[in-house]
Coordinates of C-alpha atoms in Angstrom, one line a residue:
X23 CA -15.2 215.4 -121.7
X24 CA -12.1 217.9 -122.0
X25 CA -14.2 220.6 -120.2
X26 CA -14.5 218.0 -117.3
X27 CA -10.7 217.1 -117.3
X28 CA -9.9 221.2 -117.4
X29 CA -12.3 221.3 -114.5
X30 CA -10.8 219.2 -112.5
X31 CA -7.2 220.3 -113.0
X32 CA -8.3 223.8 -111.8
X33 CA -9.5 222.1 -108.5
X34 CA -6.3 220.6 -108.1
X35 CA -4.3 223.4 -108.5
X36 CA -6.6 225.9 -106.1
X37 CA -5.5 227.5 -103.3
X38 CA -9.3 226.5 -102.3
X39 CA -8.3 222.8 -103.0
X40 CA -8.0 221.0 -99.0
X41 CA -3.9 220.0 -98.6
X42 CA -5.5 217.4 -96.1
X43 CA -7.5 215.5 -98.6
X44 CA -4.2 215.8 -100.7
X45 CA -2.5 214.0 -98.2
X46 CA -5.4 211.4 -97.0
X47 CA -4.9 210.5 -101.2
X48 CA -1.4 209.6 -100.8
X49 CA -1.6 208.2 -97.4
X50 CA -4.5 205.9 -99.1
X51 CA -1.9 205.1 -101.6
X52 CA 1.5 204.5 -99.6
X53 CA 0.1 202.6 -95.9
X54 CA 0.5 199.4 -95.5
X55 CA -3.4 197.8 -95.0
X56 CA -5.4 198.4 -91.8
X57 CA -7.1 194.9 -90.7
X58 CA -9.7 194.9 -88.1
X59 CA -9.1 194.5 -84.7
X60 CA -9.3 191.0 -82.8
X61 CA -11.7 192.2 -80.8
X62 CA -13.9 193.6 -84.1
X63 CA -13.5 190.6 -86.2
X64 CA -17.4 189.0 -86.5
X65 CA -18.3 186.6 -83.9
X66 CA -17.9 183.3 -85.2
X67 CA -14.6 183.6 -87.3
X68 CA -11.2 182.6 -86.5
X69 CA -7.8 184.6 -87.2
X70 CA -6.9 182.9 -90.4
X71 CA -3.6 181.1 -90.9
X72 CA -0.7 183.2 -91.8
X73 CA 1.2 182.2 -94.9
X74 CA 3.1 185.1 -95.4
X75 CA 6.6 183.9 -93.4
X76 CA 8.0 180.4 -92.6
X77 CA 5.7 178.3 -90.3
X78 CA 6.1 177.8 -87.3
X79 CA 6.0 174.0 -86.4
X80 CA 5.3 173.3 -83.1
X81 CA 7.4 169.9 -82.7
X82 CA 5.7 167.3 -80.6
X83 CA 3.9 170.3 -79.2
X84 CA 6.1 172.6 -76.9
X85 CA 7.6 170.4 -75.9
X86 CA 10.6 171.8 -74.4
X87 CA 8.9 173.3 -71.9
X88 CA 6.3 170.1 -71.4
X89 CA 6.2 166.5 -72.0
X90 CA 5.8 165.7 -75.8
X91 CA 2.7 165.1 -77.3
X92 CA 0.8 166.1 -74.6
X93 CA -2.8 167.6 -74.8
X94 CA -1.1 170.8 -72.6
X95 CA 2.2 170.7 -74.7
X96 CA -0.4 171.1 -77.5
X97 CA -2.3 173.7 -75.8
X98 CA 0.8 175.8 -75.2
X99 CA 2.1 175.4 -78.3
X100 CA -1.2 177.5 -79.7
X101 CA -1.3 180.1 -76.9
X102 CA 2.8 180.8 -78.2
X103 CA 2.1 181.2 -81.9
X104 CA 2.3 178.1 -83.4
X105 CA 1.4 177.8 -87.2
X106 CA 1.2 173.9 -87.3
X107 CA 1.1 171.7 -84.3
X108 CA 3.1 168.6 -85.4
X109 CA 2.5 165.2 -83.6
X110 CA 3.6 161.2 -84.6
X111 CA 0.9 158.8 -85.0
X112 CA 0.9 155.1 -83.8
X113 CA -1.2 152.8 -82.7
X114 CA -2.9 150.8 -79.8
X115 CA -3.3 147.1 -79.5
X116 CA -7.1 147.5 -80.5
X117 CA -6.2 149.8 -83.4
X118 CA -6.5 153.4 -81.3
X119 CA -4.4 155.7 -83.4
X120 CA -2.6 157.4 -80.8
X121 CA 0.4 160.3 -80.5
X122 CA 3.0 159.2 -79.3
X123 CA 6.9 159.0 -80.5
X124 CA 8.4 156.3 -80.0
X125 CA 7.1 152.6 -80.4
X126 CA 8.6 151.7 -77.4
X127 CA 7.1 153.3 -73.8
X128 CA 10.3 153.0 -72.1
X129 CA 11.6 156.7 -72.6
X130 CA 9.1 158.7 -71.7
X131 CA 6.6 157.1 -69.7
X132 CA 6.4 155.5 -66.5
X133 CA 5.5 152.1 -67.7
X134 CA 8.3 150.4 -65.2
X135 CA 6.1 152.1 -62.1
X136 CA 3.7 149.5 -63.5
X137 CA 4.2 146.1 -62.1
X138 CA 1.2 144.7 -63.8
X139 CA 2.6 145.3 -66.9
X140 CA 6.0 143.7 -66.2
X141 CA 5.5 140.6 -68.7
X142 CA 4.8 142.8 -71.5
X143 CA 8.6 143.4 -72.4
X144 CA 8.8 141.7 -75.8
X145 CA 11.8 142.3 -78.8
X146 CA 10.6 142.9 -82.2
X147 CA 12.7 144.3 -85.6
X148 CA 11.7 147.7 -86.1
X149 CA 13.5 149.4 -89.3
X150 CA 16.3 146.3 -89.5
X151 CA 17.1 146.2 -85.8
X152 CA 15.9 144.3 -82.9
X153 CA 14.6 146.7 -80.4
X154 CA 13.1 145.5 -77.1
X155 CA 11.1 147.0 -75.1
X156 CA 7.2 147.9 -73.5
X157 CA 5.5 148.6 -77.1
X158 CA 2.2 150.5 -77.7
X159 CA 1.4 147.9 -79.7
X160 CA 1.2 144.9 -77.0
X161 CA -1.2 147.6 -75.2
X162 CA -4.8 148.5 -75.4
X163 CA -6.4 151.9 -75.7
X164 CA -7.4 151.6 -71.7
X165 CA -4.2 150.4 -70.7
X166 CA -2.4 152.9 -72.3
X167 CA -4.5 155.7 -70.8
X168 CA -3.5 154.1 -67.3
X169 CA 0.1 155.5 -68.0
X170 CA 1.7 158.8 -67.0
X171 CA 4.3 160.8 -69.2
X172 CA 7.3 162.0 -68.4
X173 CA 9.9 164.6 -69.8
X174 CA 12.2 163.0 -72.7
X175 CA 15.3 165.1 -71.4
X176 CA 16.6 165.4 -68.0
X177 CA 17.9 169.0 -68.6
X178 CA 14.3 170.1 -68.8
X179 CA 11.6 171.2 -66.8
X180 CA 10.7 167.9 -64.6
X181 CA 8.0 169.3 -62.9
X182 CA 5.1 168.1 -65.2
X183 CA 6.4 164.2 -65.0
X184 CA 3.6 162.0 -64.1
X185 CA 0.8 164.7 -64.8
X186 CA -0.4 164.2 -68.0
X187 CA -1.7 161.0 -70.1
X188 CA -0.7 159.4 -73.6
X189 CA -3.6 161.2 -76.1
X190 CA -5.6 159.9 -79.2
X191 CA -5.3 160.9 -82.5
X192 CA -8.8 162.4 -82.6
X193 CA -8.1 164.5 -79.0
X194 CA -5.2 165.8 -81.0
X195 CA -7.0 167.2 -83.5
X196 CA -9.8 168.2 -81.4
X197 CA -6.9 171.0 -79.6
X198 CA -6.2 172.0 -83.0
X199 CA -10.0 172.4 -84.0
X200 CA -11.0 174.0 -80.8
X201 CA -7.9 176.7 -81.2
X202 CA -9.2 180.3 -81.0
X203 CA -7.9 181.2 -84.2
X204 CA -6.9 178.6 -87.5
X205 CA -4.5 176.5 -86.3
X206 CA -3.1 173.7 -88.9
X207 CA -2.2 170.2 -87.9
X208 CA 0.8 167.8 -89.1
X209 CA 0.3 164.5 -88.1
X210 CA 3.5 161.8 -89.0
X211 CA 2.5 158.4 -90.4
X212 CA 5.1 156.9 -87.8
X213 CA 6.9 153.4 -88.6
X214 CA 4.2 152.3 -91.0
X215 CA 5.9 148.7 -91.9
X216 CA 6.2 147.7 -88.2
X217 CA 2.3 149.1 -87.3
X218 CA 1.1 147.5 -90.7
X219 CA 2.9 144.1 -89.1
X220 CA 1.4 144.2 -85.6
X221 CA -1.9 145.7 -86.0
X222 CA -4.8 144.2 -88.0
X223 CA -7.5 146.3 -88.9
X224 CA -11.1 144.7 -90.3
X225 CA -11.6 144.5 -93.8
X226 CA -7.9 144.2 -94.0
X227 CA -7.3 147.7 -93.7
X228 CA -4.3 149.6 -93.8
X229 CA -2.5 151.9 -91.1
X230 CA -2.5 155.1 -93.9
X231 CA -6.4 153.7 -94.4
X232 CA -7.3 154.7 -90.9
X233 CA -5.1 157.3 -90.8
X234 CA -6.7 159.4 -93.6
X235 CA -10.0 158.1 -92.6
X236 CA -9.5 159.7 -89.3
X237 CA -8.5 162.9 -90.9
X238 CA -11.3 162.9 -93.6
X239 CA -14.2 162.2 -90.3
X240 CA -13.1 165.6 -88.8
X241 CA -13.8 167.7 -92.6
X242 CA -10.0 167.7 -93.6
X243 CA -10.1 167.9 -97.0
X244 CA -8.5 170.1 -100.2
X245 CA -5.2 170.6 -101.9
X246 CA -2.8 172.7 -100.3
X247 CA -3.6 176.5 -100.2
X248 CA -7.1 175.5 -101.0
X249 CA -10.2 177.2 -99.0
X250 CA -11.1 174.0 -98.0
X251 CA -7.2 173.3 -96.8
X252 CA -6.9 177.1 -95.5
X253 CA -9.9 176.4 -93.2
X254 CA -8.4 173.3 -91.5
X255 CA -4.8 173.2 -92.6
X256 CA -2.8 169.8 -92.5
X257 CA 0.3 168.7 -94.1
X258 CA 0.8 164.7 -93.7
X259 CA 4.3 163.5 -93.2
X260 CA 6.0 160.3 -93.0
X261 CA 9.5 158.7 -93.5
X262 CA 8.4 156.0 -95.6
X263 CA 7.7 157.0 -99.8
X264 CA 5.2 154.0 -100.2
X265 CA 2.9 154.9 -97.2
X266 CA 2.9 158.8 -99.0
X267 CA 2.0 157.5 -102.3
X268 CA -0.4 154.9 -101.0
X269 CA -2.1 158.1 -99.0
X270 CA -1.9 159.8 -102.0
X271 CA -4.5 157.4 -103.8
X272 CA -6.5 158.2 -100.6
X273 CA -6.4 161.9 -100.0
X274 CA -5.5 165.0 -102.0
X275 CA -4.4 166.6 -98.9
X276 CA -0.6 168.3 -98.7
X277 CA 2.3 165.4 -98.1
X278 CA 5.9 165.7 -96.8
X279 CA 8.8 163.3 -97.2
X280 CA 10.7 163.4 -94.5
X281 CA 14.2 162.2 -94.7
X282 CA 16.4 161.4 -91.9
X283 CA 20.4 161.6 -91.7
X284 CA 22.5 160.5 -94.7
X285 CA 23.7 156.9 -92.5
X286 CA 19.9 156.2 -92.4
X287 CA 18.3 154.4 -95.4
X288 CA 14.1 155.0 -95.8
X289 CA 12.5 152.6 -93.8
X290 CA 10.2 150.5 -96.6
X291 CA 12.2 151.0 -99.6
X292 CA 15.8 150.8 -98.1
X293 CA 17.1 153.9 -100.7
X294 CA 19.7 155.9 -100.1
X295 CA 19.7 159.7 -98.3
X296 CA 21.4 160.1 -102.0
X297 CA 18.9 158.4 -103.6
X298 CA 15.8 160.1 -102.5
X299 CA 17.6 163.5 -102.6
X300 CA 18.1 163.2 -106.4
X301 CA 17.0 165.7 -109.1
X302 CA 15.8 162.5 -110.7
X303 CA 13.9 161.5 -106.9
X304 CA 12.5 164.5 -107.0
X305 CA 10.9 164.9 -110.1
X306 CA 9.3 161.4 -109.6
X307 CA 8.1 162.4 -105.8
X308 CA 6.7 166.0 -106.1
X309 CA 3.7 163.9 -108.2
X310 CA 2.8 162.9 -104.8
X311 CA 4.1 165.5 -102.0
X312 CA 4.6 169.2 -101.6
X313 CA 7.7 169.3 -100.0
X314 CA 10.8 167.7 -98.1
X315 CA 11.4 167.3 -94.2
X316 CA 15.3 166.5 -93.8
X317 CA 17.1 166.7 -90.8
X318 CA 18.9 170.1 -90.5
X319 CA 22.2 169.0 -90.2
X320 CA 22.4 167.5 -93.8
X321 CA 20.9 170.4 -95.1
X322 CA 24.3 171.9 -93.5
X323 CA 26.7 169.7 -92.5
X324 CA 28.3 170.1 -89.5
X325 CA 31.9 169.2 -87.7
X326 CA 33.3 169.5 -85.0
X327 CA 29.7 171.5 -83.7
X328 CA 30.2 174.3 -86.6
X329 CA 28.4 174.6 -89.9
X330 CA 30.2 173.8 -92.8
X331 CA 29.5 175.0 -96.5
X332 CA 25.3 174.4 -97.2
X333 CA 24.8 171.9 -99.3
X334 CA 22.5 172.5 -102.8
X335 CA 19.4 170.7 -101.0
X336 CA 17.3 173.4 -100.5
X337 CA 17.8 175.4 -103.9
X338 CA 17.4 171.8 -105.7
X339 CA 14.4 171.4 -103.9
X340 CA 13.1 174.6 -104.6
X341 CA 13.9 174.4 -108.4
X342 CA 11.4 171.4 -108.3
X343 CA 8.5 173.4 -106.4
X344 CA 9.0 171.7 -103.5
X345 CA 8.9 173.6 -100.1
X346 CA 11.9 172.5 -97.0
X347 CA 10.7 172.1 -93.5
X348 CA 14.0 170.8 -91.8
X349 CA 13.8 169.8 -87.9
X350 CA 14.2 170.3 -85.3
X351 CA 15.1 173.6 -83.9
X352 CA 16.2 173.3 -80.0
X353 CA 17.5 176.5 -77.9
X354 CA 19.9 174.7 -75.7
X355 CA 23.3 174.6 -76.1
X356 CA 23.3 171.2 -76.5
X357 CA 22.2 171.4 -79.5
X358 CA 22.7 175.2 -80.5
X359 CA 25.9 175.7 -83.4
X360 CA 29.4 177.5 -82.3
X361 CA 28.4 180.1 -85.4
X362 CA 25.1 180.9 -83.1
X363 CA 27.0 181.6 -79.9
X364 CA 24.0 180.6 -78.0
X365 CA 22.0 182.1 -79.7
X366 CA 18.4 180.4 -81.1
X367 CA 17.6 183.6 -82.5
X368 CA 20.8 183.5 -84.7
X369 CA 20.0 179.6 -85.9
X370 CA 16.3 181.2 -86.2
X371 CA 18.1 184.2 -88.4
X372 CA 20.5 182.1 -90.7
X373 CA 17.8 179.4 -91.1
X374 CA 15.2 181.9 -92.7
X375 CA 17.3 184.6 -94.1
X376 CA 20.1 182.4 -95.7
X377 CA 19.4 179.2 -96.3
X378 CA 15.5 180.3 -97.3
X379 CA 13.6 177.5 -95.4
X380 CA 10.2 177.5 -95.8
X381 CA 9.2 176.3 -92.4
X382 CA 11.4 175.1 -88.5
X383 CA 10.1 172.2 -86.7
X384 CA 10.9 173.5 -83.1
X385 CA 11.0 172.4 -79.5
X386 CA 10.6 175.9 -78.5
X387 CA 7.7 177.6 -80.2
X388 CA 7.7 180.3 -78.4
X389 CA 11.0 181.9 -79.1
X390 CA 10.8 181.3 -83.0
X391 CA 7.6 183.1 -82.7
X392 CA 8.9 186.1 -80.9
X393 CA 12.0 185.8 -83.9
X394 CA 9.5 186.3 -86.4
X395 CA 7.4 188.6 -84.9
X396 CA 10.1 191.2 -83.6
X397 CA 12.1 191.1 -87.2
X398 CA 8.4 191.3 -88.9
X399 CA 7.5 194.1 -86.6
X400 CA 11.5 196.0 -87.7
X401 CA 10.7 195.6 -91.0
X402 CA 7.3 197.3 -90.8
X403 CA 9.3 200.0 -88.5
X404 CA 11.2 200.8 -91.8
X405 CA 8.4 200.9 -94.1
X406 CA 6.6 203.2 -92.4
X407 CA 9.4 205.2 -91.2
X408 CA 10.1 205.3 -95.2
X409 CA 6.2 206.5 -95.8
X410 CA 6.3 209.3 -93.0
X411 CA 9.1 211.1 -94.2
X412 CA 7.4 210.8 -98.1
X413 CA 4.4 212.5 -96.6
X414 CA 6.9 214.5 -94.5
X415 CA 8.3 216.1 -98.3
X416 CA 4.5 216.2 -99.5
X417 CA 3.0 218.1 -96.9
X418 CA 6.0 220.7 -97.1
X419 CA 5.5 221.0 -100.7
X420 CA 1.8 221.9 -100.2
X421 CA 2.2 224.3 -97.4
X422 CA 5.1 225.9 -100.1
X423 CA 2.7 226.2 -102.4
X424 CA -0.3 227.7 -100.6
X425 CA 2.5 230.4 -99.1
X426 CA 2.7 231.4 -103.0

């Protein structure tokens, strides 16, 4: 054994001894890993999902470039980087989960082209407050697919009104499944106590019943970070605790709580922002979610359109092991921050960086993934600009040597 050891120590120290395999040594020790090419990866297998940075949450799909909720808005979503594509379920008159936003069509649709509709207006209470309005619910599957959508804000792109119909549930997921590399989904159990009220299912089932039922028919399954979750990722969200804990008895899949401004009381339990944003709250919650979605501007408060101090939300949050995915992200100035100077990539910048989110629901999917791929690509720019100048000092020490 020592004659071994003394043998190889006189390799090593040889004039005879190769400086190149030296250097292949340390450059196998110091490079960051080489993955296989898209166009090498086996036939059959998707890129997988990235978990190393923030995800990217496409918000209603892209939809600041196309109508929300969309099968294209989808579509382009995916071909921009999206991590999850993020959609709100509700539901026909005949019980077709659909996606779609509101529960009214009135905003975004062009239900008042449709004369034969005109006696549908009706007022119900949705969340406390009489709304009225052309609802999804007084319409069936086939009527709703007779609609056209429209763009939710006139300072967008308007060319795409009237194109492009209201989808299903299952056609949403269908984009996602169909993506050409793992694309999660995160579908919103959307105003559960007013679909619960106006839509019967048989056996008495439940809106979360066909909800997760839905999910579990297309092989979504597994707790988050799972290989079964990894394969087909999914986190399900929803406003209301009770529909996440009833899902929870359903599904082990990944749950969010969103939580909306801090006027704005949860819509089936009536608690507080301050309630449901309590050490206490959260210790009770995280037995049944993964994380928190609130509303970015309560995460920092804002006045007069600049940020004020953060708030302790995130860090409290944390401290429990749960993850923050605030909303939404939008790059017009409308909604941009004085501190950003209209700038997205700023809000992207102080959003990641400072506050520590641990994913953006955005309008604009595109530009949050060029933010993260541009700072990624700069920070591997460093690294290996740190590793060439290492091997830069190793290789002058060798050729030193062999001079002697």
């Amino acid at each position: 054994m020592e004659k071994r050891r003394v043998n190889a120590m006189a390799m090593a120290f040889s004039p005879c001894f190769s400086p190149l395999l030296f250097l292949l040594l340390i450059v196998g020790c110091t490079a960051r890993p080489l993955y296989p090419l898209p166009s090498k990866v086996a036939e059959g297998t998707r890129k997988p999902l990235q978990i190393s940075r923030p995800y990217n949450i496409a918000h209603r799909g892209s939809n600041g470039e196309i109508p929300e909720e969309t099968a294209p808005a989808y579509m382009r979503a995916i071909e921009e980087g999206a991590d999850f594509i993020e959609t709100d379920i509700l539901s026909s008159k005949d019980g077709v989960l659909i996606c779609f936003h509101d529960v009214t069509l009135d905003a975004t649709t062009d239900i008042y082209q449709h004369k034969e509709f005109a006696n549908r207006k009706r007022t119900y209470e949705v969340q406390g407050t009489n709304t009225t309005g052309f609802f999804t619910v007084d319409f069936t599957i086939k009527e709703l697919r007779s609609l056209r959508v429209r763009q939710r804000y006139p300072f967008r792109d308007q060319q795409y009104n009237g194109q492009f119909t209201i989808i299903t549930f299952e056609e949403y997921i269908s984009i996602a499944l169909d993506a050409p590399r793992v694309v999660g989904i995160y579908p919103e159990i959307k105003n559960p106590v007013f679909i619960n009220q106006q839509v019967k299912w048989p056996g008495g089932k439940r809106f979360e019943d066909k909800f997760v039922e839905t999910l579990e028919k297309y092989g979504y399954k597994g707790s988050y970070l799972s290989k079964e979750w990894l394969a087909q990722p999914v986190f399900i969200q929803s406003f209301a605790p009770t529909s996440l804990i009833y899902a929870s008895n359903l599904t082990g899949l990944p749950k969010i709580l969103l939580i909306d401004d801090i006027t704005v009381p949860t819509q089936d339990t009536d608690q507080s922002y301050w309630e449901i944003t309590s050490d206490k709250y959260f210790d009770y919650i995280r037995k049944y979610v993964v994380g928190i979605g609130p509303w970015k501007d309560t995460v920092v408060p804002v006045k007069d359109n600049y940020l004020q101090t953060p708030t302790d939300l995130v860090a409290r949050a944390h401290s429990h092991n749960l993850q923050v995915h605030p909303y939404t992200y939008r790059n017009e100035n409308q909604f941009l921050h004085y501190n950003f100077h209209q700038d997205p990539y700023q809000e992207y910048g102080y959003w990641i960086n400072k506050i520590g989110v641990d994913g953006l629901f955005t309008d604009f999917t595109g530009s949050l993934n060029n933010y993260q791929e541009w700072t990624s690509s700069l920070a591997l720019n460093d690294s290996d600009d740190r590793a060439s100048k290492l091997l830069h000092k190793i290789a002058l020490m060798v050729t030193s040597y062999e001079k002697v």
